[in-house]
Coordinates of C-alpha atoms and ligand atoms in Angstrom, one line a residue:
M1 CA -46.1 -10.4 -76.5
A2 CA -46.5 -7.4 -78.7
G3 CA -45.6 -8.0 -82.5
T4 CA -46.4 -11.7 -82.4
T5 CA -49.5 -13.0 -84.4
K6 CA -50.6 -15.3 -81.2
Q7 CA -54.0 -14.7 -80.2
T8 CA -54.4 -12.5 -77.1
I9 CA -56.8 -13.7 -74.3
N10 CA -58.1 -10.5 -72.6
H11 CA -60.0 -9.5 -69.7
W12 CA -64.0 -9.1 -70.1
A13 CA -65.4 -6.1 -68.5
A14 CA -68.8 -4.4 -69.0
G15 CA -70.0 -6.9 -72.0
A16 CA -66.7 -6.3 -74.0
E17 CA -63.2 -7.6 -74.2
F18 CA -60.8 -5.3 -72.2
A19 CA -57.0 -5.2 -72.8
G20 CA -55.9 -3.3 -69.8
T21 CA -52.9 -1.4 -69.5
S22 CA -50.4 -3.3 -67.6
G23 CA -48.4 -4.5 -70.6
R24 CA -47.8 -7.8 -68.8
F25 CA -48.7 -11.0 -70.4
G26 CA -48.4 -15.0 -69.8
D27 CA -48.0 -17.9 -72.1
V28 CA -50.8 -20.3 -72.4
T29 CA -49.5 -23.6 -74.1
D30 CA -51.2 -26.6 -75.5
P31 CA -49.9 -29.4 -73.2
A32 CA -50.2 -32.2 -75.7
T33 CA -47.7 -30.4 -78.1
G34 CA -45.7 -28.0 -75.7
A35 CA -46.5 -25.2 -78.2
V36 CA -47.3 -21.8 -76.9
T37 CA -50.7 -20.9 -78.4
A38 CA -51.6 -17.7 -77.0
Q39 CA -51.0 -14.9 -74.6
V40 CA -53.1 -14.1 -71.6
T41 CA -53.2 -10.4 -70.2
Y42 CA -52.1 -10.3 -66.7
A43 CA -54.0 -7.4 -64.9
S44 CA -52.5 -4.5 -62.8
V45 CA -54.0 -3.1 -59.8
E46 CA -55.7 -0.2 -62.1
D47 CA -57.0 -3.1 -64.5
A48 CA -58.6 -4.8 -61.8
D49 CA -60.1 -1.7 -60.3
Q50 CA -61.7 -0.8 -63.7
I51 CA -63.2 -4.3 -63.8
V52 CA -64.6 -4.5 -60.5
G53 CA -65.9 -1.0 -61.1
A54 CA -67.8 -2.3 -64.1
A55 CA -69.4 -4.9 -61.9
A56 CA -70.3 -2.5 -59.0
K57 CA -72.0 -0.2 -61.7
A58 CA -74.0 -2.9 -63.1
F59 CA -75.1 -4.5 -59.8
P60 CA -78.1 -2.4 -58.7
G61 CA -79.9 -2.9 -62.0
W62 CA -79.6 -6.6 -61.8
R63 CA -80.3 -6.7 -58.3
D64 CA -83.6 -5.1 -59.0
T65 CA -84.3 -7.0 -61.9
S66 CA -87.4 -9.4 -61.5
L67 CA -86.7 -13.1 -60.5
T68 CA -88.7 -14.0 -63.6
K69 CA -86.4 -12.1 -65.9
R70 CA -83.4 -13.2 -64.1
V71 CA -84.2 -17.0 -64.3
Q72 CA -85.2 -16.6 -68.0
V73 CA -81.4 -15.6 -68.6
L74 CA -80.4 -18.6 -66.5
F75 CA -82.6 -20.8 -68.6
R76 CA -81.1 -19.5 -71.9
F77 CA -77.6 -19.9 -70.7
R78 CA -78.3 -23.6 -69.9
E79 CA -79.5 -24.2 -73.3
L80 CA -76.7 -22.5 -75.0
L81 CA -74.1 -24.3 -72.7
N82 CA -75.8 -27.7 -73.5
E83 CA -75.8 -27.1 -77.3
R84 CA -72.3 -25.7 -77.4
R85 CA -70.5 -28.1 -75.0
D86 CA -68.1 -29.4 -77.7
E87 CA -66.9 -26.0 -78.3
V88 CA -65.9 -25.3 -74.8
A89 CA -64.5 -28.7 -74.4
A90 CA -62.4 -28.3 -77.2
I91 CA -60.7 -25.1 -75.7
I92 CA -60.3 -27.1 -72.2
T93 CA -58.6 -30.0 -74.0
A94 CA -56.2 -27.5 -76.0
E95 CA -55.5 -25.4 -73.0
H96 CA -55.5 -28.0 -69.9
G97 CA -54.6 -31.3 -71.8
K98 CA -57.3 -33.6 -70.5
V99 CA -59.3 -36.0 -73.0
L100 CA -62.0 -34.5 -75.1
S101 CA -64.7 -36.8 -73.2
D102 CA -63.4 -35.7 -69.9
A103 CA -63.5 -32.0 -70.8
A104 CA -67.2 -32.5 -72.0
G105 CA -67.8 -34.3 -68.6
E106 CA -66.6 -31.3 -66.9
V107 CA -69.0 -29.1 -68.8
N108 CA -71.8 -31.5 -67.9
R109 CA -71.1 -31.4 -64.2
G110 CA -71.1 -27.6 -64.4
Q111 CA -74.3 -27.6 -66.1
E112 CA -76.1 -29.3 -63.2
V113 CA -75.3 -26.3 -61.1
V114 CA -76.7 -24.0 -63.7
E115 CA -79.9 -26.3 -63.7
F116 CA -80.0 -26.2 -60.0
A117 CA -79.7 -22.2 -60.0
C118 CA -82.6 -22.1 -62.5
G119 CA -84.7 -22.9 -59.3
I120 CA -83.7 -19.8 -57.6
P121 CA -87.1 -18.4 -57.0
H122 CA -87.9 -21.3 -54.7
L123 CA -84.6 -21.3 -52.9
L124 CA -84.9 -17.3 -52.3
K125 CA -88.3 -17.5 -50.6
G126 CA -88.3 -16.4 -47.2
G127 CA -90.4 -17.0 -44.4
F128 CA -93.7 -15.4 -43.1
T129 CA -95.3 -15.5 -39.6
E130 CA -98.6 -14.0 -39.2
N131 CA -99.3 -12.5 -35.9
A132 CA -96.2 -13.2 -34.1
S133 CA -97.4 -10.5 -31.6
T134 CA -100.9 -9.1 -31.6
G135 CA -101.2 -7.6 -34.9
V136 CA -97.5 -7.8 -35.7
D137 CA -96.1 -9.9 -38.6
V138 CA -92.6 -11.1 -39.3
H139 CA -91.1 -12.0 -42.6
S140 CA -87.5 -12.9 -43.7
V141 CA -85.9 -12.3 -47.2
R142 CA -82.5 -12.9 -48.6
Q143 CA -80.6 -10.3 -50.8
P144 CA -77.6 -10.4 -52.8
L145 CA -74.2 -9.2 -51.6
G146 CA -73.1 -6.9 -54.6
V147 CA -69.9 -7.7 -56.4
V148 CA -68.4 -11.2 -55.8
G149 CA -64.9 -12.3 -56.5
I150 CA -64.4 -15.9 -57.8
I151 CA -60.8 -17.4 -58.2
S152 CA -60.4 -20.8 -59.9
P153 CA -57.7 -23.3 -60.3
F154 CA -56.3 -24.7 -63.8
N155 CA -57.8 -28.3 -63.2
F156 CA -61.4 -27.5 -63.9
P157 CA -61.5 -24.3 -66.1
I158 CA -65.2 -24.4 -66.6
M159 CA -66.8 -26.7 -63.8
V160 CA -65.2 -24.9 -60.9
P161 CA -66.2 -21.5 -62.1
L162 CA -69.7 -22.8 -62.7
W163 CA -69.9 -24.2 -59.0
F164 CA -70.4 -20.4 -58.0
T165 CA -71.2 -18.3 -60.9
P166 CA -74.8 -19.5 -61.8
I167 CA -76.1 -19.1 -58.1
A168 CA -74.3 -15.9 -57.5
I169 CA -75.9 -14.5 -60.7
A170 CA -79.1 -15.8 -60.1
A171 CA -79.2 -14.4 -56.7
G172 CA -78.7 -11.0 -58.1
N173 CA -75.1 -10.4 -57.6
A174 CA -72.3 -9.2 -60.1
V175 CA -69.4 -11.5 -60.6
V176 CA -65.6 -10.9 -61.2
L177 CA -64.1 -14.4 -62.1
K178 CA -60.3 -14.6 -62.0
P179 CA -59.4 -17.9 -63.8
S180 CA -56.1 -19.8 -63.6
E181 CA -53.5 -18.1 -65.9
K182 CA -52.7 -21.5 -67.3
D183 CA -56.1 -22.1 -69.1
P184 CA -58.0 -19.0 -69.2
G185 CA -60.0 -19.5 -72.5
A186 CA -63.0 -21.2 -71.1
A187 CA -63.7 -18.2 -69.0
L188 CA -63.6 -15.7 -71.9
W189 CA -65.8 -18.2 -73.8
M190 CA -68.2 -18.4 -71.1
A191 CA -68.3 -14.6 -70.8
K192 CA -69.8 -14.3 -74.5
L193 CA -72.0 -17.1 -73.7
W194 CA -73.5 -15.1 -70.6
Q195 CA -74.0 -12.2 -73.0
E196 CA -75.8 -14.2 -75.7
A197 CA -78.1 -15.4 -73.1
G198 CA -79.0 -12.0 -72.4
L199 CA -77.2 -11.4 -69.2
P200 CA -76.8 -7.4 -68.8
D201 CA -73.5 -6.2 -69.5
G202 CA -71.2 -5.9 -66.3
I203 CA -72.8 -8.8 -64.3
F204 CA -70.3 -11.3 -65.5
N205 CA -66.6 -10.2 -65.7
V206 CA -63.4 -12.0 -66.3
L207 CA -60.2 -10.5 -64.6
N208 CA -57.0 -12.2 -66.0
G209 CA -53.8 -12.7 -64.4
D210 CA -51.5 -13.8 -61.5
K211 CA -51.1 -12.8 -57.8
V212 CA -51.3 -9.2 -58.7
A213 CA -54.9 -9.8 -59.8
V214 CA -55.8 -11.9 -57.0
D215 CA -54.5 -9.6 -54.4
A216 CA -56.3 -6.5 -56.2
L217 CA -59.7 -8.6 -55.7
L218 CA -58.9 -9.7 -52.0
G219 CA -58.3 -6.2 -51.1
H220 CA -60.9 -4.2 -53.0
D221 CA -63.5 -2.5 -50.9
Q222 CA -66.3 -3.1 -53.5
V223 CA -65.9 -6.9 -53.5
K224 CA -68.0 -8.4 -50.9
S225 CA -66.9 -12.1 -50.8
I226 CA -64.5 -14.5 -52.2
S227 CA -64.9 -17.9 -53.6
F228 CA -61.7 -19.6 -53.9
V229 CA -60.5 -22.9 -55.2
G230 CA -56.8 -24.1 -55.4
S231 CA -54.0 -25.4 -53.6
T232 CA -54.0 -25.4 -49.7
P233 CA -51.2 -22.7 -49.1
I234 CA -53.0 -20.2 -51.5
A235 CA -56.6 -21.2 -50.0
K236 CA -55.0 -20.2 -46.4
Y237 CA -53.5 -17.2 -47.8
V238 CA -56.8 -16.0 -49.5
Y239 CA -59.0 -17.0 -46.5
E240 CA -56.8 -15.1 -44.0
T241 CA -56.1 -12.0 -46.3
A242 CA -59.7 -11.6 -47.4
T243 CA -61.5 -12.2 -44.0
A244 CA -59.1 -9.6 -42.3
K245 CA -60.7 -7.2 -45.0
G246 CA -64.1 -8.3 -43.6
K247 CA -65.1 -10.3 -46.7
R248 CA -67.2 -13.4 -46.7
V249 CA -64.9 -16.2 -47.6
Q250 CA -65.0 -19.8 -48.8
A251 CA -61.6 -21.3 -49.8
L252 CA -61.4 -24.8 -51.0
G253 CA -57.8 -26.2 -50.9
G254 CA -56.0 -29.3 -51.9
A255 CA -56.3 -33.0 -51.2
K256 CA -54.9 -36.5 -50.6
N257 CA -57.7 -38.9 -51.2
H258 CA -57.7 -42.4 -49.9
M259 CA -59.6 -45.5 -51.3
L260 CA -60.1 -48.0 -48.5
V261 CA -60.4 -51.7 -49.8
L262 CA -61.7 -54.2 -47.4
P263 CA -60.8 -58.0 -48.0
D264 CA -64.4 -58.9 -48.8
A265 CA -64.7 -56.4 -51.9
D266 CA -64.7 -57.6 -55.3
L267 CA -61.0 -56.7 -56.2
D268 CA -61.7 -56.7 -60.0
L269 CA -64.2 -53.9 -59.7
A270 CA -61.9 -52.2 -56.9
A271 CA -59.1 -52.3 -59.4
D272 CA -61.1 -50.9 -62.3
Q273 CA -62.2 -47.9 -60.2
A274 CA -58.8 -47.3 -58.5
V275 CA -57.2 -47.1 -62.0
N276 CA -60.3 -44.7 -63.3
A277 CA -60.0 -42.5 -60.1
G278 CA -56.1 -42.4 -60.0
Y279 CA -55.4 -41.6 -63.6
G280 CA -58.4 -39.9 -65.0
S281 CA -57.3 -36.4 -65.9
A282 CA -53.8 -37.4 -65.4
G283 CA -54.5 -37.4 -61.7
E284 CA -55.1 -33.4 -61.9
R285 CA -58.4 -33.7 -59.9
C286 CA -58.8 -32.8 -56.4
M287 CA -61.2 -35.7 -55.9
A288 CA -58.5 -38.0 -57.5
I289 CA -57.5 -41.3 -55.6
S290 CA -53.9 -41.1 -54.8
A291 CA -53.6 -43.7 -52.1
V292 CA -55.2 -47.3 -52.4
V293 CA -55.2 -48.6 -48.8
A294 CA -55.2 -52.3 -49.1
V295 CA -56.8 -54.1 -45.7
G296 CA -55.4 -57.6 -44.7
G297 CA -53.8 -59.9 -47.1
I298 CA -55.2 -58.7 -50.3
G299 CA -52.3 -56.5 -51.1
D300 CA -50.4 -58.8 -53.8
E301 CA -53.7 -59.7 -55.5
L302 CA -55.0 -56.1 -55.8
V303 CA -51.4 -54.7 -56.9
D304 CA -51.4 -57.2 -59.9
K305 CA -54.9 -56.4 -61.0
I306 CA -54.2 -52.7 -60.8
K307 CA -50.9 -53.1 -62.7
E308 CA -52.6 -55.2 -65.6
R309 CA -55.2 -52.4 -66.1
T310 CA -52.6 -49.5 -65.8
E311 CA -50.4 -50.9 -68.4
K312 CA -52.9 -51.0 -70.8
L313 CA -53.9 -47.3 -70.5
R314 CA -53.1 -45.3 -73.7
T315 CA -51.4 -42.0 -73.0
G316 CA -51.4 -39.1 -75.7
D317 CA -53.0 -36.3 -77.1
G318 CA -56.4 -35.9 -75.8
R319 CA -58.0 -35.2 -79.2
R320 CA -56.8 -38.4 -80.6
G321 CA -58.8 -41.0 -78.2
A322 CA -56.3 -41.5 -75.9
D323 CA -57.3 -42.7 -72.2
M324 CA -55.1 -40.1 -70.4
G325 CA -53.7 -36.7 -71.7
P326 CA -50.5 -34.9 -70.6
L327 CA -49.9 -32.6 -67.4
V328 CA -50.8 -29.0 -67.6
T329 CA -47.4 -27.6 -67.9
Q330 CA -43.7 -28.5 -68.3
Q331 CA -43.2 -27.3 -64.4
A332 CA -46.0 -29.6 -63.4
R333 CA -44.3 -32.8 -65.4
E334 CA -41.1 -32.0 -63.7
R335 CA -42.7 -31.9 -60.3
V336 CA -44.4 -35.1 -60.9
T337 CA -41.4 -36.9 -62.2
G338 CA -39.5 -35.6 -59.0
Y339 CA -42.0 -37.2 -56.9
I340 CA -41.5 -40.5 -58.7
D341 CA -37.7 -40.2 -58.1
A342 CA -38.4 -39.4 -54.6
G343 CA -40.5 -42.5 -54.1
Q344 CA -38.1 -44.7 -55.6
Q345 CA -35.2 -43.2 -53.4
A346 CA -37.5 -43.7 -50.1
G347 CA -37.8 -47.4 -51.0
A348 CA -41.3 -47.8 -52.4
T349 CA -41.5 -50.3 -55.0
L350 CA -42.2 -48.8 -58.6
V351 CA -44.6 -51.4 -60.2
V352 CA -45.3 -49.2 -63.3
D353 CA -43.1 -46.2 -64.2
G354 CA -44.6 -43.5 -66.2
R355 CA -41.4 -41.6 -66.7
D356 CA -40.5 -43.3 -70.0
V357 CA -43.9 -43.2 -71.5
T358 CA -44.0 -42.9 -75.5
P359 CA -47.3 -40.9 -75.9
D360 CA -49.4 -40.8 -79.2
A361 CA -48.8 -37.1 -79.8
D362 CA -46.7 -34.6 -81.9
G363 CA -44.2 -32.4 -80.5
S364 CA -43.1 -32.3 -77.0
G365 CA -46.0 -32.3 -74.7
F366 CA -45.8 -32.7 -71.0
F367 CA -46.6 -36.3 -70.7
V368 CA -46.1 -38.6 -67.7
G369 CA -47.5 -42.2 -68.0
P370 CA -49.5 -43.8 -65.1
T371 CA -47.3 -44.8 -62.4
L372 CA -47.9 -47.3 -59.7
F373 CA -46.1 -47.6 -56.5
D374 CA -46.4 -50.3 -53.9
H375 CA -45.2 -50.7 -50.1
V376 CA -45.7 -47.0 -49.9
S377 CA -45.3 -45.8 -46.2
P378 CA -46.9 -42.7 -44.6
D379 CA -43.6 -41.1 -44.2
M380 CA -42.8 -40.9 -47.6
A381 CA -43.3 -37.6 -49.8
I382 CA -45.2 -39.6 -52.3
Y383 CA -47.8 -40.1 -49.5
T384 CA -47.6 -37.1 -47.7
D385 CA -47.8 -34.6 -50.3
E386 CA -50.5 -33.8 -52.8
I387 CA -48.6 -34.9 -56.1
F388 CA -51.6 -33.8 -58.5
G389 CA -50.3 -36.3 -61.3
P390 CA -50.9 -39.8 -62.3
V391 CA -49.3 -41.3 -59.5
L392 CA -51.2 -44.0 -57.5
S393 CA -49.6 -45.4 -54.1
I394 CA -50.7 -48.5 -52.5
V395 CA -50.3 -48.6 -48.6
R396 CA -50.8 -51.9 -47.0
V397 CA -52.5 -52.1 -43.6
E398 CA -53.5 -54.8 -41.3
S399 CA -56.9 -53.8 -40.3
Y400 CA -59.8 -51.4 -40.9
Q401 CA -58.9 -49.7 -37.8
D402 CA -55.4 -49.1 -39.0
A403 CA -56.8 -47.7 -42.3
V404 CA -59.3 -45.3 -40.4
E405 CA -56.6 -44.1 -38.2
L406 CA -54.2 -43.4 -41.2
I407 CA -57.0 -41.6 -43.1
N408 CA -58.0 -39.4 -39.9
K409 CA -54.3 -38.5 -39.5
N410 CA -53.9 -37.1 -42.9
P411 CA -54.2 -33.2 -42.8
Y412 CA -56.4 -33.2 -45.9
G413 CA -60.1 -34.2 -45.8
N414 CA -61.6 -33.7 -49.2
G415 CA -62.8 -37.0 -50.2
T416 CA -62.4 -40.7 -49.6
A417 CA -64.1 -43.9 -50.5
I418 CA -64.4 -47.6 -49.1
F419 CA -64.9 -50.6 -51.2
T420 CA -66.7 -53.3 -49.7
N421 CA -69.8 -55.5 -49.6
D422 CA -70.3 -55.3 -46.0
G423 CA -73.1 -52.7 -45.2
G424 CA -72.2 -52.6 -41.6
A425 CA -68.6 -51.6 -42.4
A426 CA -69.6 -49.0 -44.8
R427 CA -71.9 -47.7 -42.4
R428 CA -69.3 -47.4 -39.7
F429 CA -66.9 -45.9 -42.2
Q430 CA -69.2 -43.0 -43.1
N431 CA -69.9 -42.3 -39.4
E432 CA -66.3 -42.3 -38.1
I433 CA -64.0 -41.0 -40.9
E434 CA -63.0 -37.3 -40.8
V435 CA -63.5 -36.2 -44.5
G436 CA -66.3 -34.2 -46.2
M437 CA -67.2 -36.3 -49.1
I438 CA -67.4 -39.9 -48.9
G439 CA -68.0 -42.7 -51.5
I440 CA -69.3 -46.3 -50.7
N441 CA -68.0 -48.2 -53.9
V442 CA -67.9 -44.8 -55.6
P443 CA -64.3 -43.6 -56.0
I444 CA -65.0 -40.0 -56.8
P445 CA -68.1 -38.9 -54.7
V446 CA -68.5 -35.5 -56.0
P447 CA -71.9 -34.3 -54.8
M448 CA -74.6 -33.5 -57.2
A449 CA -75.6 -29.7 -57.7
Y450 CA -78.3 -29.8 -55.0
Y451 CA -76.0 -30.9 -52.4
S452 CA -72.8 -29.0 -51.5
F453 CA -69.2 -29.5 -52.2
G454 CA -66.5 -29.3 -49.8
G455 CA -63.9 -30.9 -47.6
W456 CA -62.7 -31.0 -44.1
K457 CA -59.6 -29.8 -42.5
S458 CA -57.0 -28.5 -44.8
S459 CA -59.1 -29.0 -47.8
L460 CA -61.5 -26.0 -46.8
F461 CA -61.1 -22.7 -45.1
G462 CA -64.2 -21.1 -44.0
D463 CA -67.3 -23.1 -43.3
T464 CA -69.5 -22.8 -46.3
H465 CA -69.2 -25.4 -48.9
A466 CA -69.7 -24.9 -52.7
H467 CA -73.3 -24.9 -54.5
G468 CA -76.5 -26.6 -53.1
V469 CA -78.4 -24.6 -50.3
E470 CA -75.1 -23.5 -48.8
G471 CA -74.1 -21.8 -52.2
V472 CA -77.5 -19.9 -52.1
H473 CA -76.6 -18.6 -48.6
F474 CA -73.2 -17.9 -49.2
F475 CA -74.2 -15.5 -52.1
T476 CA -77.2 -13.8 -50.2
R477 CA -77.6 -12.0 -46.8
G478 CA -80.6 -12.5 -44.6
K479 CA -83.1 -9.8 -43.4
V480 CA -85.7 -10.2 -41.1
I481 CA -88.7 -7.5 -41.1
T482 CA -91.2 -7.2 -38.2
S483 CA -94.2 -5.1 -39.3
R484 CA -97.6 -3.7 -37.9
W485 CA -100.2 -1.6 -39.3
L486 CA -100.8 1.0 -36.7
D487 CA -104.2 1.5 -35.1
P488 CA -105.3 3.4 -32.1
S489 CA -104.7 0.3 -29.9
H490 CA -101.0 0.7 -30.7
G491 CA -101.0 4.2 -29.0
G492 CA -99.4 5.4 -25.7
I493 CA -96.0 5.8 -24.4
N494 CA -93.9 2.8 -23.2
L495 CA -90.1 3.0 -22.9
G496 CA -89.7 -0.8 -22.0
F497 CA -88.1 -3.4 -24.3
P498 CA -90.5 -4.5 -27.0
Q499 CA -92.2 -7.8 -26.0
N500 CA -94.5 -10.1 -27.4
A501 CA -98.2 -10.0 -26.4
Ligands
NAD601 P1 -53.2 -22.7 -57.3 O1 -53.5 -22.7 -55.9 O2 -51.8 -22.7 -57.9 O3 -53.9 -21.4 -58.2 C1 -55.3 -21.3 -57.9 C2 -55.6 -19.9 -58.3 O4 -54.8 -19.0 -57.3 C3 -55.2 -19.5 -59.5 O5 -56.3 -18.6 -60.1 C4 -54.0 -18.7 -59.5 O6 -53.7 -17.7 -60.4 C5 -54.0 -18.2 -58.0 N1 -52.6 -18.2 -57.5 C6 -51.6 -18.9 -57.6 N2 -50.7 -18.6 -56.9 C7 -50.9 -17.4 -56.1 C8 -50.3 -16.7 -55.2 N3 -49.0 -16.9 -54.8 N4 -51.1 -15.7 -54.7 C9 -52.3 -15.3 -55.1 N5 -52.9 -16.2 -56.0 C10 -52.3 -17.2 -56.5 O7 -54.0 -23.9 -57.8 P2 -53.8 -24.8 -59.1 O8 -52.3 -25.4 -59.3 O9 -54.5 -23.7 -60.3 O10 -54.8 -25.9 -59.1 C11 -54.6 -27.3 -58.4 C12 -54.9 -27.2 -56.9 O11 -56.2 -26.8 -56.7 C13 -54.7 -28.6 -56.2 O12 -54.0 -28.2 -54.9 C14 -56.1 -29.0 -56.1 O13 -56.3 -30.1 -55.1 C15 -56.8 -27.9 -55.9 N6 -58.3 -27.9 -56.2 C16 -59.1 -28.2 -55.1 C17 -60.5 -28.5 -55.4 C18 -61.3 -28.5 -54.1 O14 -62.7 -28.6 -54.5 N7 -61.0 -28.5 -53.0 C19 -61.1 -28.4 -56.6 C20 -60.0 -28.3 -57.7 C21 -58.7 -27.9 -57.5

């Protein structure tokens, strides 16, 4: 707030920081210590209008910049990101809480999309048909949309913006990014990096804030598309609101990811992977495993192995070499401990309790230790709800078929994995499971940048997944041109519908 010495994280518009005039701010905290470290500016409708206006003004010049020059900016941005990964990883750890190596890993996965977007000249090539009709040629082009809005969640402050931004920019659009208000520092850092890479002012802009900022983007006439990532209720709201305004929308929602373990699997390797995928980033990943489905009689042995590994994890400040950091806010911490209470009350067996963890950290951070529940049934809240914390549930089922039914009944369909050495079972699973991204002995099957990322059912509204060829399509519009160079043979009057000859 005014009068304090805390850093203020402003908007970024037309190549410079922009304070806006709303007078509204939110706290940014260091989750490992609980200290408020900065204030982030919350936009008013007028502020949002100015930022969108800056993007709209810059768009025509960028659209008409040659592909060669656009791609040179992408290559420079890729080099800078690669060199300065540690800088932004430190910002992410300080605002989100995930451990430094995990933050650096997030930057790597975002960088893959930048590398993919460096190949945009090939991806934007259209088709050409000579002599489609006598003396008539047909060709197709893809053109940018204009100003595009990207709204991102707290859990990947740089990777999720990078799922969309490089492709949108490479294709010739102007971007307005609304990052999460919980950890907005990486977006402002990225804005400066784009500028250093030579991107013209106004092509990448940051709009900070809460629902006011989101609604201003959704309703703005000059914003042509919305790429949203966040929880399912907000994804649905964003999809319905923005499509009603005639915008193109891809809205990625929440998740509840299952890991199916068949009796023939190597249970040590499966236990390793369950722990990695359940507790990495304190479970604050949309591709985290939250339910391990143990098939047949392997439940006791698998639980013992997961327990042994879970108890060895070190929870603490992500800058101190811990395996797992804190949750993002005190509110998130209370939410997760509330679910642990509820799981116990509902009769699940609490095998490892993270509520009484002693973290390696100073101050009063938002820690919950890794938590393991056994004998979880599908009616319990710890199974039905997306907890988004370090809580792993073991659900025991009799057969492979029971497991598939359970997963297919779930309203979410983001990611899932099967652990088995039986190729036939794995092949059958990939065919009949109703989920968008599937791992075979891979617990977090996040597709490479040249494939597309997206779930099914309540994990995605709209039909276009993020990045890959689908991303290029999302950020461009197709046009088909039919042409001929008139000569006397084309003369004469004929009011009939044009037909090929
Ligand atoms: P969130 O839905 O609370 O917030 C996402 C964005 O929406 C933020 O920018 C936020 O400011 C904005 N927002 C929040 N409340 C709003 C409201 N009432 N009206 C309009 N805008 C609003 O999500 P989060 O807590 O930041 O992120 C975690 C969620 O994101 C989890 O559900 C997770 O599964 C999901 N997620 C999904 C994917 C995916 O690829 N499917 C990836 C990452 C995260």
